[in-house]
GROMACS .gro file of C-alpha atoms in nm:
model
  236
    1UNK     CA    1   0.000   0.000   0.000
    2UNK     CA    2   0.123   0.358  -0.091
    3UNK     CA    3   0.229   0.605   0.214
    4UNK     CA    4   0.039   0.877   0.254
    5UNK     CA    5   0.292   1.132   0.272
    6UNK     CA    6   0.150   1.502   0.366
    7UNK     CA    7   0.315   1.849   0.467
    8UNK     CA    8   0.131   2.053   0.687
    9UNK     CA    9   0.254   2.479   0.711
   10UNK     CA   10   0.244   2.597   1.005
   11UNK     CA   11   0.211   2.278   1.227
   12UNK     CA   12   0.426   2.418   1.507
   13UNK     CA   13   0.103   2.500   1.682
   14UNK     CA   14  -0.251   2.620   1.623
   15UNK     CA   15  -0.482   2.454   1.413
   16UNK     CA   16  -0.216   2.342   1.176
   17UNK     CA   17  -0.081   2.144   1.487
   18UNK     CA   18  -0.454   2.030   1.474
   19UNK     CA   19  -0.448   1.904   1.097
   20UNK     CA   20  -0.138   1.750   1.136
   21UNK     CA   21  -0.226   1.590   1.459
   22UNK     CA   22  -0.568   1.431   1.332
   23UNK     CA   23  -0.395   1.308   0.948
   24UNK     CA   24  -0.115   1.142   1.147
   25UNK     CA   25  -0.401   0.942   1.376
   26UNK     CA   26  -0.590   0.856   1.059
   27UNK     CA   27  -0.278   0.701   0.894
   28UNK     CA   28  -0.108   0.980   0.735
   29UNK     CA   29   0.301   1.053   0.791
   30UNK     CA   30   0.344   1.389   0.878
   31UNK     CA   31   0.636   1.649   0.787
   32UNK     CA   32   0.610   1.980   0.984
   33UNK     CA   33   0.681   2.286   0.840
   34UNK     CA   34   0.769   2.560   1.091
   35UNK     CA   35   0.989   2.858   1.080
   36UNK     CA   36   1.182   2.771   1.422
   37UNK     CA   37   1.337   2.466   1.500
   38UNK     CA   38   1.288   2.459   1.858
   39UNK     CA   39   0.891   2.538   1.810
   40UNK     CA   40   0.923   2.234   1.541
   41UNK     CA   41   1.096   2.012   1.768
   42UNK     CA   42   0.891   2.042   2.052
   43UNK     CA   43   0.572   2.037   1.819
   44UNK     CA   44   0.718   1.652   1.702
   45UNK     CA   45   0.771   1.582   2.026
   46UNK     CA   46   0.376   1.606   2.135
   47UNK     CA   47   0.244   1.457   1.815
   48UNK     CA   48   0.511   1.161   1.821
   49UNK     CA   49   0.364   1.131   2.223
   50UNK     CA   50   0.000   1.161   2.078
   51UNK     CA   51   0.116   0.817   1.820
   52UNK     CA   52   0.186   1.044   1.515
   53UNK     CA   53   0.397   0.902   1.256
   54UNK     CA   54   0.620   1.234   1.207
   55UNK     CA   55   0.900   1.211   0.914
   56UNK     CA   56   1.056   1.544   1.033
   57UNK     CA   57   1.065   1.877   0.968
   58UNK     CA   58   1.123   2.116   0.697
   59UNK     CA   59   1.193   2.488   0.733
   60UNK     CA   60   0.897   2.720   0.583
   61UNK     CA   61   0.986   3.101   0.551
   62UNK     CA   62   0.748   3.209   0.344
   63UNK     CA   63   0.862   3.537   0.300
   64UNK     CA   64   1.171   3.420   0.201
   65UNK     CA   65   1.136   3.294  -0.228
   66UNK     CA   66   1.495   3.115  -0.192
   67UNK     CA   67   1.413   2.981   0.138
   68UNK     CA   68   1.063   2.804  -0.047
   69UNK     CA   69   1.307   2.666  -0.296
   70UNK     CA   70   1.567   2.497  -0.085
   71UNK     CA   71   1.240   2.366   0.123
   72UNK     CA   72   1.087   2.179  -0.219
   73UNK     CA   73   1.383   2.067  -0.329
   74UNK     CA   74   1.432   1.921   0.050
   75UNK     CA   75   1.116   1.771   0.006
   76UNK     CA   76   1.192   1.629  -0.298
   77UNK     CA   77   1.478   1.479  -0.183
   78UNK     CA   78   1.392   1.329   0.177
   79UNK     CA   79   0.998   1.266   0.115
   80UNK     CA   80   0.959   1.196  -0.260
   81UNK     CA   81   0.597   1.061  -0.178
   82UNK     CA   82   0.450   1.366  -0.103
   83UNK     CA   83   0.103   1.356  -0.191
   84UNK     CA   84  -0.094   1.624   0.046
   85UNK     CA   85  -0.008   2.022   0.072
   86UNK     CA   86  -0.180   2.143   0.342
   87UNK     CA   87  -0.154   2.525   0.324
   88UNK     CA   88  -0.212   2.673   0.696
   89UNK     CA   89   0.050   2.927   0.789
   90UNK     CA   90  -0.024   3.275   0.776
   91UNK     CA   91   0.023   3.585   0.970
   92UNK     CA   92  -0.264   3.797   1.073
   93UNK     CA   93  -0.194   4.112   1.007
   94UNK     CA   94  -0.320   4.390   1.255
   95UNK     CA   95  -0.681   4.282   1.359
   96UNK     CA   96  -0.722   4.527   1.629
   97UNK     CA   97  -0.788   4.851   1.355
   98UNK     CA   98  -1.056   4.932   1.130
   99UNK     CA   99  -0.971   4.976   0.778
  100UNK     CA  100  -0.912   5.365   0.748
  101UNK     CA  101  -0.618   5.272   1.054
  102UNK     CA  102  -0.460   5.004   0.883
  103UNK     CA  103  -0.043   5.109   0.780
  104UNK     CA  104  -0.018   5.003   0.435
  105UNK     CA  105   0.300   4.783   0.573
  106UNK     CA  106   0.033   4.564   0.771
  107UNK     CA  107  -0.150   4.481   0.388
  108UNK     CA  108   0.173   4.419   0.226
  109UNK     CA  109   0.307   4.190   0.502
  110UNK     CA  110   0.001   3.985   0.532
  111UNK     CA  111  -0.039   3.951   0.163
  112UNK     CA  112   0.333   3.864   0.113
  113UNK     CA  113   0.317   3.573   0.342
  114UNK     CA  114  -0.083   3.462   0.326
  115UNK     CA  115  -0.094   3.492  -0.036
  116UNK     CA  116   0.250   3.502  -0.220
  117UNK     CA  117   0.456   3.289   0.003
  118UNK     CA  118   0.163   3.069  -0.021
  119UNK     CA  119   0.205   3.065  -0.425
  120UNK     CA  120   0.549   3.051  -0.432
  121UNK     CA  121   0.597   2.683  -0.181
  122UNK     CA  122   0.275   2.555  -0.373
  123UNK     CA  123   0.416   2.620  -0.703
  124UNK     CA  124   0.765   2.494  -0.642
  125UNK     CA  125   0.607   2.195  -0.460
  126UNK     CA  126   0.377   2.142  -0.760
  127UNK     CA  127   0.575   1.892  -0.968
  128UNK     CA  128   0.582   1.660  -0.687
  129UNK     CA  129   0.237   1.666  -0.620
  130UNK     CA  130   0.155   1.629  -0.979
  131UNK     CA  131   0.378   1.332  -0.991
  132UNK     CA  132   0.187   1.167  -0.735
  133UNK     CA  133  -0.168   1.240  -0.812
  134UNK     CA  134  -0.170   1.474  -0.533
  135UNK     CA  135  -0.363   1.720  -0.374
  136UNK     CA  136  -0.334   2.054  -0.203
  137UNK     CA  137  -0.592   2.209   0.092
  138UNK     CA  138  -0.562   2.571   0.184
  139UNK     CA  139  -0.673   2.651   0.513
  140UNK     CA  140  -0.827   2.971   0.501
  141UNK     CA  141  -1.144   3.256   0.507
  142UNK     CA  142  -1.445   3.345   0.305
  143UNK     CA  143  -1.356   3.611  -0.003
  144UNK     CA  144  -1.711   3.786   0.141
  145UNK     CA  145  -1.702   4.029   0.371
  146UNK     CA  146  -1.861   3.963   0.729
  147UNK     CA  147  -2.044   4.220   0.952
  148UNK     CA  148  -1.891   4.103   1.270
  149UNK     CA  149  -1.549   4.034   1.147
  150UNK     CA  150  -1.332   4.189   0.882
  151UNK     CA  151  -0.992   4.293   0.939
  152UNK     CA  152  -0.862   4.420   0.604
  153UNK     CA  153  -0.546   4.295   0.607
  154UNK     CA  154  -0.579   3.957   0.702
  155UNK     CA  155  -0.921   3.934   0.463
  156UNK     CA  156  -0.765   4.106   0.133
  157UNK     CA  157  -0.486   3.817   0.164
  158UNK     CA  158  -0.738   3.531   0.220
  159UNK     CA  159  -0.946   3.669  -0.093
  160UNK     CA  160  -0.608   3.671  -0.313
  161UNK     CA  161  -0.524   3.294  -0.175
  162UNK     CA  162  -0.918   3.188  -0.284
  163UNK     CA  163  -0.840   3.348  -0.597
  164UNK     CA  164  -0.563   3.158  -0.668
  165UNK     CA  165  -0.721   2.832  -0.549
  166UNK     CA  166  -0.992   2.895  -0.798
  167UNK     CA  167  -0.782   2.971  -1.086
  168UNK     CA  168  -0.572   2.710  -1.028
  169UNK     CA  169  -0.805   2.442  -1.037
  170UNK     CA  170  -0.977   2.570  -1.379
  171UNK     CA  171  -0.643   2.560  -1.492
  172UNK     CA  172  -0.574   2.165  -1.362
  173UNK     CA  173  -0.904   2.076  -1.508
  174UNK     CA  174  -0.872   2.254  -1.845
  175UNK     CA  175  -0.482   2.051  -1.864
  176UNK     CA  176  -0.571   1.770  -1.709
  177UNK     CA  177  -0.310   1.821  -1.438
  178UNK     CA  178  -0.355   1.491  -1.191
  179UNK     CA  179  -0.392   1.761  -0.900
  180UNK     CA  180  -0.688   1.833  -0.663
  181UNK     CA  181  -0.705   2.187  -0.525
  182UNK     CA  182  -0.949   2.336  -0.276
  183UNK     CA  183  -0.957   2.564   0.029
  184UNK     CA  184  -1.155   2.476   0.391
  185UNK     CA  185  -1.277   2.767   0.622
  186UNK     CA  186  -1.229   2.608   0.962
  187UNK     CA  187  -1.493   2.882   1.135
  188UNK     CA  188  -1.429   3.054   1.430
  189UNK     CA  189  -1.165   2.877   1.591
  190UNK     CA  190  -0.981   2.981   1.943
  191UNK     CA  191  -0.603   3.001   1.825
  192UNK     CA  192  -0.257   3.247   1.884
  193UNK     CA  193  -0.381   3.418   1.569
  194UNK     CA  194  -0.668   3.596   1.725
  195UNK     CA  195  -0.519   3.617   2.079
  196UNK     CA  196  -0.716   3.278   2.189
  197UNK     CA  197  -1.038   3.462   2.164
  198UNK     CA  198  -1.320   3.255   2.279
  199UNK     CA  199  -1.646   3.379   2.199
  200UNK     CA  200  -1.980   3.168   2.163
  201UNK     CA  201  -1.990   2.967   1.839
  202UNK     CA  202  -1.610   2.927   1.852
  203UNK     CA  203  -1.418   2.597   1.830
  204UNK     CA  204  -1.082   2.435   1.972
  205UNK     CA  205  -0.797   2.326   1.789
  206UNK     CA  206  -0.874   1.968   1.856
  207UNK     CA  207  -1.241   1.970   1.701
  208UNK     CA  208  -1.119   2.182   1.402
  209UNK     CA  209  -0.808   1.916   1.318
  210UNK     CA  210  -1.044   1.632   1.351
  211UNK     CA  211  -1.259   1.778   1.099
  212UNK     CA  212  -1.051   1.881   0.882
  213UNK     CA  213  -0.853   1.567   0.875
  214UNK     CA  214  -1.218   1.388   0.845
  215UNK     CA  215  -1.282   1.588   0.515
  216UNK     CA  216  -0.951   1.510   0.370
  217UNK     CA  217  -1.009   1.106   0.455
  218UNK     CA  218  -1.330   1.114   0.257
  219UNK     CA  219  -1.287   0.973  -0.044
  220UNK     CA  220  -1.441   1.274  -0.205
  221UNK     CA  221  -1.359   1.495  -0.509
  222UNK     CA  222  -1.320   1.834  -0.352
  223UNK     CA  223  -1.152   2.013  -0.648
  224UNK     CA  224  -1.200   2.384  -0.715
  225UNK     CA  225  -1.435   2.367  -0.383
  226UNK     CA  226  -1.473   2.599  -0.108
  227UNK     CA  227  -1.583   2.457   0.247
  228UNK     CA  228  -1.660   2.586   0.563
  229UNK     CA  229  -1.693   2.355   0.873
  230UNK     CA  230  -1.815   2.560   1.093
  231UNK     CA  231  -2.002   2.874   0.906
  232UNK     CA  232  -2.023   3.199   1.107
  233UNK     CA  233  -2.376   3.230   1.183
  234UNK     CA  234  -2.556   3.567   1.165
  235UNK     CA  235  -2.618   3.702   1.494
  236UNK     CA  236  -2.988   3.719   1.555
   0.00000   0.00000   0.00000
């Protein structure tokens, strides 16, 4: 039987730590990517304590285009099975301001990491994944704008990550490229990224990784989709 070979960004801690947590219980082998190896270590150590299968680590700058590189061509090398991208790191920009308080530097840094740092490792990762019928999940928000939350920043990235996601699977299906693409909105989920913020209707790490790692175990063609697990719900 194949492996099942994925890399999960940002699996240090939050929900990627989730996702990578859940695929390695439901069979998968797990590479971390992390931009500290001390966080990665430790992170290994809990999930190898939990009965994860972890292969290692690889380091994920994604600010960094030559950094991206040296990481797929690591990947390539060490874990030539690679058959599951799961996008999740990201930066959140500053959440605390309203859009007419937002620095410009805040919008560039968020979409530099959320969105082109997100291109760049999926593109140079690409050729593996095509070579083994692979797929790629990008953990991330909806391109509509919600009432109750929208900082600009953070959002504006997301939409230019779902924008990609979309063209890129038109662009699989109209080549035939042996790839599935699609992003999953986890919902309001307690994490460092919104200062563990725990409002009604949120959800843990633990439930979101399960879930996630549920959808990606389902047999299902997902391509071009967008998901949500946990919608926000209109406040009444």
């Amino acid at each position: 039987m194949k492996e099942k070979i994925a890399l999960v960004t940002g699996a240090n801690k939050g929900i990627g730590f989730g996702i990578a947590k859940h695929l390695g219980l439901s069979g998968w082998k797990v590479i971390i990517g992390a931009r500290d190896r001390a966080r990665a270590e430790k992170a290994i150590d809990k999930l190898v304590s939990a009965g994860v299968d972890v292969m290692g680590w690889t380091n994920i700058e994604l600010t960094d285009p030559g950094s991206l590189e040296q990481a797929a061509r690591e990947v390539g090398e060490r874990f030539s099975g690679l058959s599951l991208l799961v996008n999740n790191a990201g930066i959140p920009g500053d959440m605390s301001v309203d859009s007419r308080h937002t620095e410009i530097d805040a919008i560039r840094k968020a979409l530099e990491v959320n969105f082109i740092g997100t291109f760049a490792l999926t593109k140079a990762l690409l050729p593996l994944l095509e070579q083994n019928n692979g797929r790629i999940v990008n953990i991330t928000v909806p391109s509509e704008i919600s009432p109750y939350w929208h900082p600009l920043a953070y959002v504006a990235s997301k939409a230019a990550q779902n924008a990609m996601m979309g063209v890129m699977a038109t662009e699989f299906e109209q080549d035939s490229t042996p790839v599935e693409i699609f992003s999953v909105h986890p919902g309001p989920t307690t994490t460092d990224l919104n200062g563990n913020m725990a409002l009604p209707g949120f959800h843990d790490i633990e439930t979101v990784g399960r879930k996630t790692a549920e959808l990606i175990n389902d047999g299902q063609d997902h391509h071009g989709e967008f998901i949500e697990l946990y919608p926000i719900v209109k406040e009444k």
